[in-house]
Short mmCIF file of C-alpha atoms in Angstrom, two decimals:
data_model
loop_
_atom_site.label_atom_id
_atom_site.label_comp_id
_atom_site.label_asym_id
_atom_site.label_seq_id
_atom_site.Cartn_x
_atom_site.Cartn_y
_atom_site.Cartn_z
CA TYR N 1 228.25 251.25 -82.90
CA ALA N 2 228.00 252.68 -79.81
CA GLY N 3 224.80 254.42 -80.10
CA ALA N 4 221.76 253.34 -77.48
CA ALA N 5 219.56 250.52 -78.11
CA GLU N 6 216.23 250.86 -80.24
CA LEU N 7 214.17 248.22 -81.31
CA GLN N 8 214.32 246.56 -84.26
CA THR N 9 211.99 244.28 -86.38
CA PHE N 10 212.86 241.34 -89.20
CA GLN N 11 210.83 239.65 -90.87
CA THR N 12 211.62 235.76 -89.66
CA VAL N 13 211.36 232.52 -92.00
CA VAL N 14 210.25 229.46 -89.69
CA LEU N 15 210.76 225.20 -90.30
CA GLU N 16 209.45 223.55 -87.30
CA ASN N 17 208.33 220.00 -86.81
CA GLU N 18 207.44 217.89 -83.68
CA PHE N 19 210.77 218.21 -82.91
CA LEU N 20 212.87 221.18 -83.86
CA LYS N 21 212.29 224.72 -84.36
CA ALA N 22 214.13 226.55 -86.62
CA GLU N 23 214.24 230.39 -87.00
CA PHE N 24 216.05 232.37 -90.07
CA ILE N 25 216.46 235.54 -90.86
CA PRO N 26 217.32 236.28 -94.81
CA ALA N 27 217.76 240.11 -94.38
CA LEU N 28 221.38 238.98 -92.31
CA GLY N 29 222.94 237.47 -94.07
CA GLY N 30 220.66 234.61 -94.07
CA ARG N 31 221.58 233.91 -90.48
CA LEU N 32 219.98 230.64 -88.38
CA TRP N 33 218.94 233.02 -85.37
CA SER N 34 217.85 230.19 -83.19
CA LEU N 35 217.44 226.40 -83.57
CA TYR N 36 215.22 225.22 -80.38
CA ASP N 37 215.06 221.28 -79.38
CA LYS N 38 211.39 221.14 -78.28
CA GLU N 39 211.96 217.62 -76.66
CA ALA N 40 214.53 219.36 -74.29
CA GLY N 41 212.67 222.65 -74.05
CA ARG N 42 216.30 223.92 -74.55
CA ASP N 43 218.16 226.14 -76.94
CA LEU N 44 220.46 224.13 -79.04
CA ILE N 45 222.48 226.71 -80.05
CA TYR N 46 223.71 230.33 -78.68
CA ARG N 47 220.32 232.70 -79.66
CA ASN N 48 221.72 235.76 -78.76
CA SER N 49 219.62 238.62 -76.43
CA GLU N 50 220.16 241.68 -78.80
CA LEU N 51 221.60 242.30 -81.55
CA ARG N 52 225.07 243.77 -81.22
CA ILE N 53 227.00 245.44 -84.50
CA GLY N 54 230.72 245.24 -84.10
CA ASN N 55 233.38 246.68 -85.75
CA LEU N 56 234.32 243.66 -87.46
CA ALA N 57 234.20 241.05 -90.63
CA ILE N 58 234.96 242.29 -94.23
CA ARG N 59 232.39 244.39 -94.77
CA ASN N 60 233.16 245.76 -91.16
CA ALA N 61 229.51 244.98 -89.98
CA TRP N 62 229.26 241.50 -87.99
CA PHE N 63 227.26 240.35 -85.04
CA ALA N 64 227.46 237.52 -82.81
CA GLY N 65 225.16 233.91 -82.36
CA GLY N 66 223.75 231.52 -84.13
CA ILE N 67 224.68 230.03 -87.10
CA GLU N 68 225.89 232.16 -90.05
CA TRP N 69 227.50 231.01 -93.59
CA ASN N 70 231.00 232.15 -94.79
CA PHE N 71 230.90 232.00 -98.59
CA GLY N 72 233.83 233.46 -100.81
CA ARG N 73 236.70 235.32 -98.99
CA ARG N 74 238.82 234.02 -96.27
CA GLY N 75 236.97 235.95 -93.02
CA HIS N 76 233.16 236.34 -91.78
CA ASP N 77 231.04 237.08 -94.72
CA ALA N 78 230.32 239.83 -96.52
CA LEU N 79 226.47 239.88 -97.08
CA THR N 80 226.26 238.97 -93.03
CA CYS N 81 224.18 242.22 -92.79
CA ARG N 82 222.87 242.26 -96.23
CA PRO N 83 219.60 239.94 -97.23
CA LEU N 84 220.40 236.80 -99.92
CA PHE N 85 217.92 235.97 -102.00
CA THR N 86 215.05 233.85 -100.61
CA ALA N 87 212.60 231.44 -102.19
CA VAL N 88 210.51 228.49 -100.98
CA THR N 89 210.49 225.90 -102.41
CA LYS N 90 209.79 221.50 -101.73
CA ASP N 91 211.63 218.42 -101.76
CA ASP N 92 210.48 215.09 -103.46
CA ASP N 93 208.05 213.99 -100.58
CA GLY N 94 206.26 217.51 -100.70
CA ASN N 95 207.51 219.05 -97.73
CA PRO N 96 208.74 222.82 -96.94
CA VAL N 97 212.32 223.62 -98.44
CA LEU N 98 213.90 227.24 -97.31
CA ARG N 99 216.48 228.31 -100.41
CA MET N 100 218.54 231.32 -99.96
CA TYR N 101 220.65 231.98 -102.63
CA GLU N 102 223.44 234.93 -103.60
CA TYR N 103 226.43 235.66 -105.64
CA SER N 104 229.72 236.31 -105.19
CA ARG N 105 231.60 239.71 -106.46
CA ASP N 106 234.73 238.64 -104.74
CA ARG N 107 234.32 235.67 -106.72
CA ASN N 108 231.85 235.92 -109.66
CA ALA N 109 230.95 232.50 -108.16
CA THR N 110 227.15 231.48 -106.88
CA ARG N 111 225.59 229.53 -103.12
CA GLN N 112 222.95 227.92 -102.64
CA MET N 113 221.34 226.80 -99.34
CA ASP N 114 218.93 224.78 -99.34
CA PHE N 115 217.34 224.30 -95.40
CA SER N 116 215.08 220.93 -94.37
CA LEU N 117 213.15 219.64 -91.52
CA PRO N 118 211.20 216.76 -92.46
CA PRO N 119 208.23 215.36 -90.34
CA GLY N 120 209.63 213.07 -88.22
CA SER N 121 213.83 213.98 -88.14
CA LYS N 122 215.85 215.82 -85.15
CA TYR N 123 217.77 217.05 -87.50
CA LEU N 124 217.62 220.31 -88.91
CA PHE N 125 219.34 219.86 -93.25
CA ALA N 126 221.24 222.08 -94.96
CA ARG N 127 222.19 221.34 -98.55
CA MET N 128 224.97 223.67 -99.67
CA ARG N 129 225.84 223.87 -103.15
CA ILE N 130 228.46 226.49 -105.31
CA VAL N 131 228.89 227.07 -108.47
CA ASN N 132 232.69 228.73 -110.36
CA PRO N 133 230.94 228.94 -113.44
CA ASN N 134 234.34 230.21 -115.08
CA ARG N 135 236.18 228.88 -117.28
CA TYR N 136 239.25 229.36 -114.71
CA VAL N 137 240.32 228.49 -111.44
CA ILE N 138 238.95 230.50 -108.40
CA PRO N 139 240.10 230.53 -105.00
CA MET N 140 237.23 229.15 -102.37
CA TYR N 141 236.48 229.78 -99.10
CA TRP N 142 233.61 228.09 -96.78
CA TRP N 143 232.67 227.83 -93.03
CA SER N 144 229.80 227.30 -91.24
CA ASN N 145 230.02 229.00 -87.81
CA ILE N 146 227.84 227.89 -85.24
CA ALA N 147 227.85 229.77 -81.48
CA VAL N 148 226.93 227.33 -78.66
CA ALA N 149 226.87 228.88 -75.23
CA GLU N 150 230.20 228.29 -72.95
CA THR N 151 229.44 226.40 -69.64
CA PRO N 152 232.09 224.58 -67.35
CA GLY N 153 232.35 221.27 -67.95
CA GLU N 154 231.52 222.02 -71.69
CA ARG N 155 233.73 219.48 -73.79
CA ILE N 156 233.94 219.40 -77.25
CA ILE N 157 234.37 215.74 -78.96
CA VAL N 158 235.78 215.68 -82.59
CA PRO N 159 237.77 212.19 -83.86
CA ALA N 160 240.91 213.48 -84.22
CA SER N 161 244.28 212.82 -82.48
CA SER N 162 245.66 215.94 -83.56
CA THR N 163 244.60 219.45 -84.16
CA PHE N 164 246.27 223.06 -85.70
CA SER N 165 246.27 225.37 -83.28
CA ASN N 166 246.39 228.80 -84.29
CA THR N 167 247.78 231.81 -81.96
CA TYR N 168 247.16 235.42 -82.48
CA VAL N 169 250.61 237.02 -82.81
CA SER N 170 249.41 240.35 -83.30
CA GLU N 171 246.76 241.80 -85.68
CA ALA N 172 248.75 240.54 -88.76
CA GLU N 173 250.47 237.99 -88.15
CA HIS N 174 249.17 234.32 -87.01
CA SER N 175 251.18 231.36 -85.48
CA MET N 176 250.19 227.99 -86.29
CA CYS N 177 251.43 224.35 -84.67
CA LYS N 178 250.24 221.10 -85.03
CA ALA N 179 249.79 219.96 -81.62
CA PRO N 180 248.49 216.18 -79.96
CA LEU N 181 244.58 215.75 -78.53
CA PRO N 182 243.60 216.60 -75.89
CA PHE N 183 246.31 217.95 -73.89
CA ASN N 184 248.83 220.49 -74.96
CA GLU N 185 250.06 223.66 -73.98
CA GLY N 186 249.73 222.55 -70.54
CA ILE N 187 245.78 222.38 -70.67
CA ASP N 188 243.00 220.16 -71.78
CA CYS N 189 242.26 221.63 -75.08
CA THR N 190 239.03 219.89 -75.53
CA TYR N 191 237.56 221.52 -72.69
CA PRO N 192 236.97 225.65 -73.83
CA VAL N 193 237.08 227.17 -70.45
CA ASN N 194 240.23 225.74 -69.83
CA TYR N 195 241.92 228.65 -72.19
CA TRP N 196 242.97 231.77 -70.90
CA SER N 197 242.91 233.92 -74.04
CA VAL N 198 241.43 233.92 -77.22
CA LYS N 199 241.94 230.48 -79.46
CA ASP N 200 241.69 228.78 -82.68
CA HIS N 201 242.20 224.82 -82.82
CA PHE N 202 241.68 223.94 -86.08
CA PHE N 203 241.29 219.33 -85.95
CA ASN N 204 242.80 217.73 -88.13
CA ILE N 205 240.45 214.97 -88.76
CA PRO N 206 241.50 211.71 -90.90
CA GLU N 207 240.49 211.55 -94.87
CA ASN N 208 238.53 208.13 -93.18
CA GLU N 209 236.73 209.39 -90.25
CA ARG N 210 233.44 210.66 -90.09
CA LYS N 211 232.84 214.11 -90.43
CA PHE N 212 231.43 215.59 -87.11
CA GLU N 213 232.17 217.85 -83.80
CA LEU N 214 229.75 218.05 -80.59
CA ALA N 215 229.60 220.73 -77.86
CA VAL N 216 228.26 218.51 -75.02
CA PHE N 217 227.25 220.26 -71.25
CA GLU N 218 228.16 218.74 -68.29
CA ASP N 219 224.74 217.27 -67.82
CA GLY N 220 225.02 214.99 -71.25
CA TYR N 221 223.01 216.99 -73.52
CA GLY N 222 224.73 218.73 -76.29
CA LEU N 223 224.56 219.90 -80.22
CA ALA N 224 226.10 217.31 -83.11
CA TYR N 225 227.24 219.02 -85.83
CA CYS N 226 227.96 216.63 -88.51
CA SER N 227 228.04 216.43 -93.09
CA THR N 228 229.32 215.23 -95.39
CA ALA N 229 232.77 213.97 -96.37
CA ARG N 230 233.38 217.34 -98.63
CA LEU N 231 233.06 220.14 -95.68
CA LYS N 232 236.34 218.19 -93.79
CA GLY N 233 237.49 220.49 -91.15
CA ARG N 234 236.71 221.55 -88.10
CA LYS N 235 237.40 224.34 -85.57
CA LEU N 236 237.10 225.29 -82.27
CA PHE N 237 237.03 229.34 -81.43
CA VAL N 238 237.39 230.68 -78.25
CA TRP N 239 237.81 234.19 -76.76
CA GLY N 240 239.33 233.07 -73.61
CA GLN N 241 238.91 233.50 -69.87
CA CYS N 242 241.70 236.99 -69.45
CA PRO N 243 239.68 240.49 -68.82
CA GLY N 244 240.27 241.14 -72.59
CA GLY N 245 237.85 238.13 -73.78
CA GLN N 246 235.27 238.63 -71.73
CA HIS N 247 235.43 241.88 -72.46
CA TRP N 248 234.37 241.10 -75.83
CA GLN N 249 232.00 238.68 -74.73
CA GLN N 250 230.15 241.25 -72.56
CA ARG N 251 230.13 243.58 -75.79
CA LEU N 252 229.17 240.99 -78.39
CA ALA N 253 226.83 238.79 -76.73
CA PRO N 254 224.89 239.94 -73.28
CA ALA N 255 223.18 237.25 -72.90
CA GLY N 256 225.92 235.10 -71.45
CA ASN N 257 229.42 233.42 -73.07
CA TYR N 258 229.69 231.77 -76.32
CA LEU N 259 231.50 229.83 -78.41
CA GLU N 260 232.14 228.68 -82.13
CA ILE N 261 232.12 225.25 -83.79
CA GLN N 262 232.61 225.08 -87.00
CA GLY N 263 233.04 223.21 -90.53
CA GLY N 264 234.37 224.01 -93.40
CA LEU N 265 236.13 223.24 -96.94
CA THR N 266 239.99 223.18 -95.57
CA HIS N 267 241.33 221.97 -93.10
CA SER N 268 242.16 225.77 -91.33
CA GLN N 269 240.66 228.83 -92.42
CA LEU N 270 244.25 230.52 -93.23
CA GLU N 271 243.89 228.94 -96.69
CA ASN N 272 241.53 228.45 -99.86
CA LEU N 273 240.83 225.93 -102.09
CA PRO N 274 241.35 225.68 -105.79
CA MET N 275 238.14 225.46 -107.56
CA PRO N 276 238.31 223.86 -111.21
CA PRO N 277 236.46 225.79 -113.79
CA LEU N 278 233.00 224.71 -114.27
CA THR N 279 233.03 222.90 -111.19
CA ALA N 280 229.82 223.04 -108.65
CA TRP N 281 230.47 221.34 -105.75
CA GLU N 282 227.74 220.28 -102.88
CA TRP N 283 227.53 218.41 -99.47
CA LEU N 284 225.17 217.91 -96.59
CA GLU N 285 225.13 219.38 -93.09
CA ALA N 286 223.01 218.10 -89.95
CA TYR N 287 222.59 219.82 -86.47
CA GLY N 288 220.45 217.91 -83.57
CA ALA N 289 220.83 216.88 -80.30
CA VAL N 290 222.58 214.24 -78.57
CA ARG N 291 222.40 212.48 -74.97
CA VAL N 292 225.26 211.03 -73.88
CA ASP N 293 226.16 209.65 -69.98
CA TYR N 294 228.98 212.74 -69.41
CA ARG N 295 231.48 210.10 -67.27
CA ASP N 296 231.99 208.46 -70.54
CA ILE N 297 232.24 211.70 -72.75
CA SER N 298 234.86 213.66 -70.14
CA GLY N 299 236.54 210.77 -69.53
CA GLU N 300 240.12 209.61 -71.72
CA TRP N 301 239.70 210.87 -75.39
CA ASN N 302 239.61 207.99 -77.16
CA HIS N 303 236.71 207.00 -75.67
CA ALA N 304 235.19 209.90 -75.53
CA VAL N 305 235.06 209.41 -78.94
CA ASP N 306 233.71 206.38 -79.64
CA THR N 307 230.69 207.86 -77.05
CA ALA N 308 230.37 210.42 -79.88
CA LYS N 309 230.37 208.05 -82.37
CA LYS N 310 227.61 205.79 -81.07
CA ALA N 311 225.41 209.10 -79.83
CA LEU N 312 225.13 209.70 -83.54
CA PRO N 313 222.78 208.65 -86.59
CA PRO N 314 224.23 205.62 -88.97
CA GLN N 315 226.20 207.48 -91.46
CA SER N 316 223.54 206.19 -93.59
CA PHE N 317 221.53 208.53 -92.54
CA PHE N 318 222.65 211.45 -94.54
#
């Protein structure tokens, strides 16, 4: 972990159209390393400047940046630094689809991830499918983890009025409480730079609300992360502004501070979902840019949420 830096080469797979360029590394758990907005000339997700492996995760090997896909057992995926099976196929219109798939030894279950970027689309699509082939119930876990640059004034917007706030008490103990949005514990918790120390928020999105999360910067530009209803959970993770949190950031992310927004099968990451026998679950995720008036997004919470909803494509879009 503390060895000198050296040059490494990985095979990448690129999906690209006139609006976006997505670069994947199948050998590193299928990580989406970068998602570049050609119109804005900006990275939509946090693209790390170095691959820095840390003493973290189920397999004791994890790195920050991009988008990771966590499947089966609670925590960062066991295959974070291992290759996935990879293939190239086509959709019904003949557009290329990147498919990555694997088997979980922990759960005796499989996952399939189909990524597409059709011509004219300003959103990258990810069609996920997980299968329980057993004749018994298994505990299932899924969280898509998106790294985004952390900057002053940046706000996280979700269609929720309450959150499950998780505090790290010790290495083996968590403290969870339900709290209102956006103000709790003396701060507006929708602004990531307000946190002194490491923090999780699991946003309590009502069943009938659209499932999305936005990270919007001071210039009104941001990332929109949306999904169909099965992926009901949304999360914010920050390292915090204290010396310890900043040390972690400097160790893992020399390109600058980052945060994580996430989507999962459950309301929080401290639980699994019982998956019935002989069952397949599918959902669709979408990633793209939004532009809003920052005065609207930084104002009163309900108005900010309404502004975010209007900035998204119609729900029938996916």
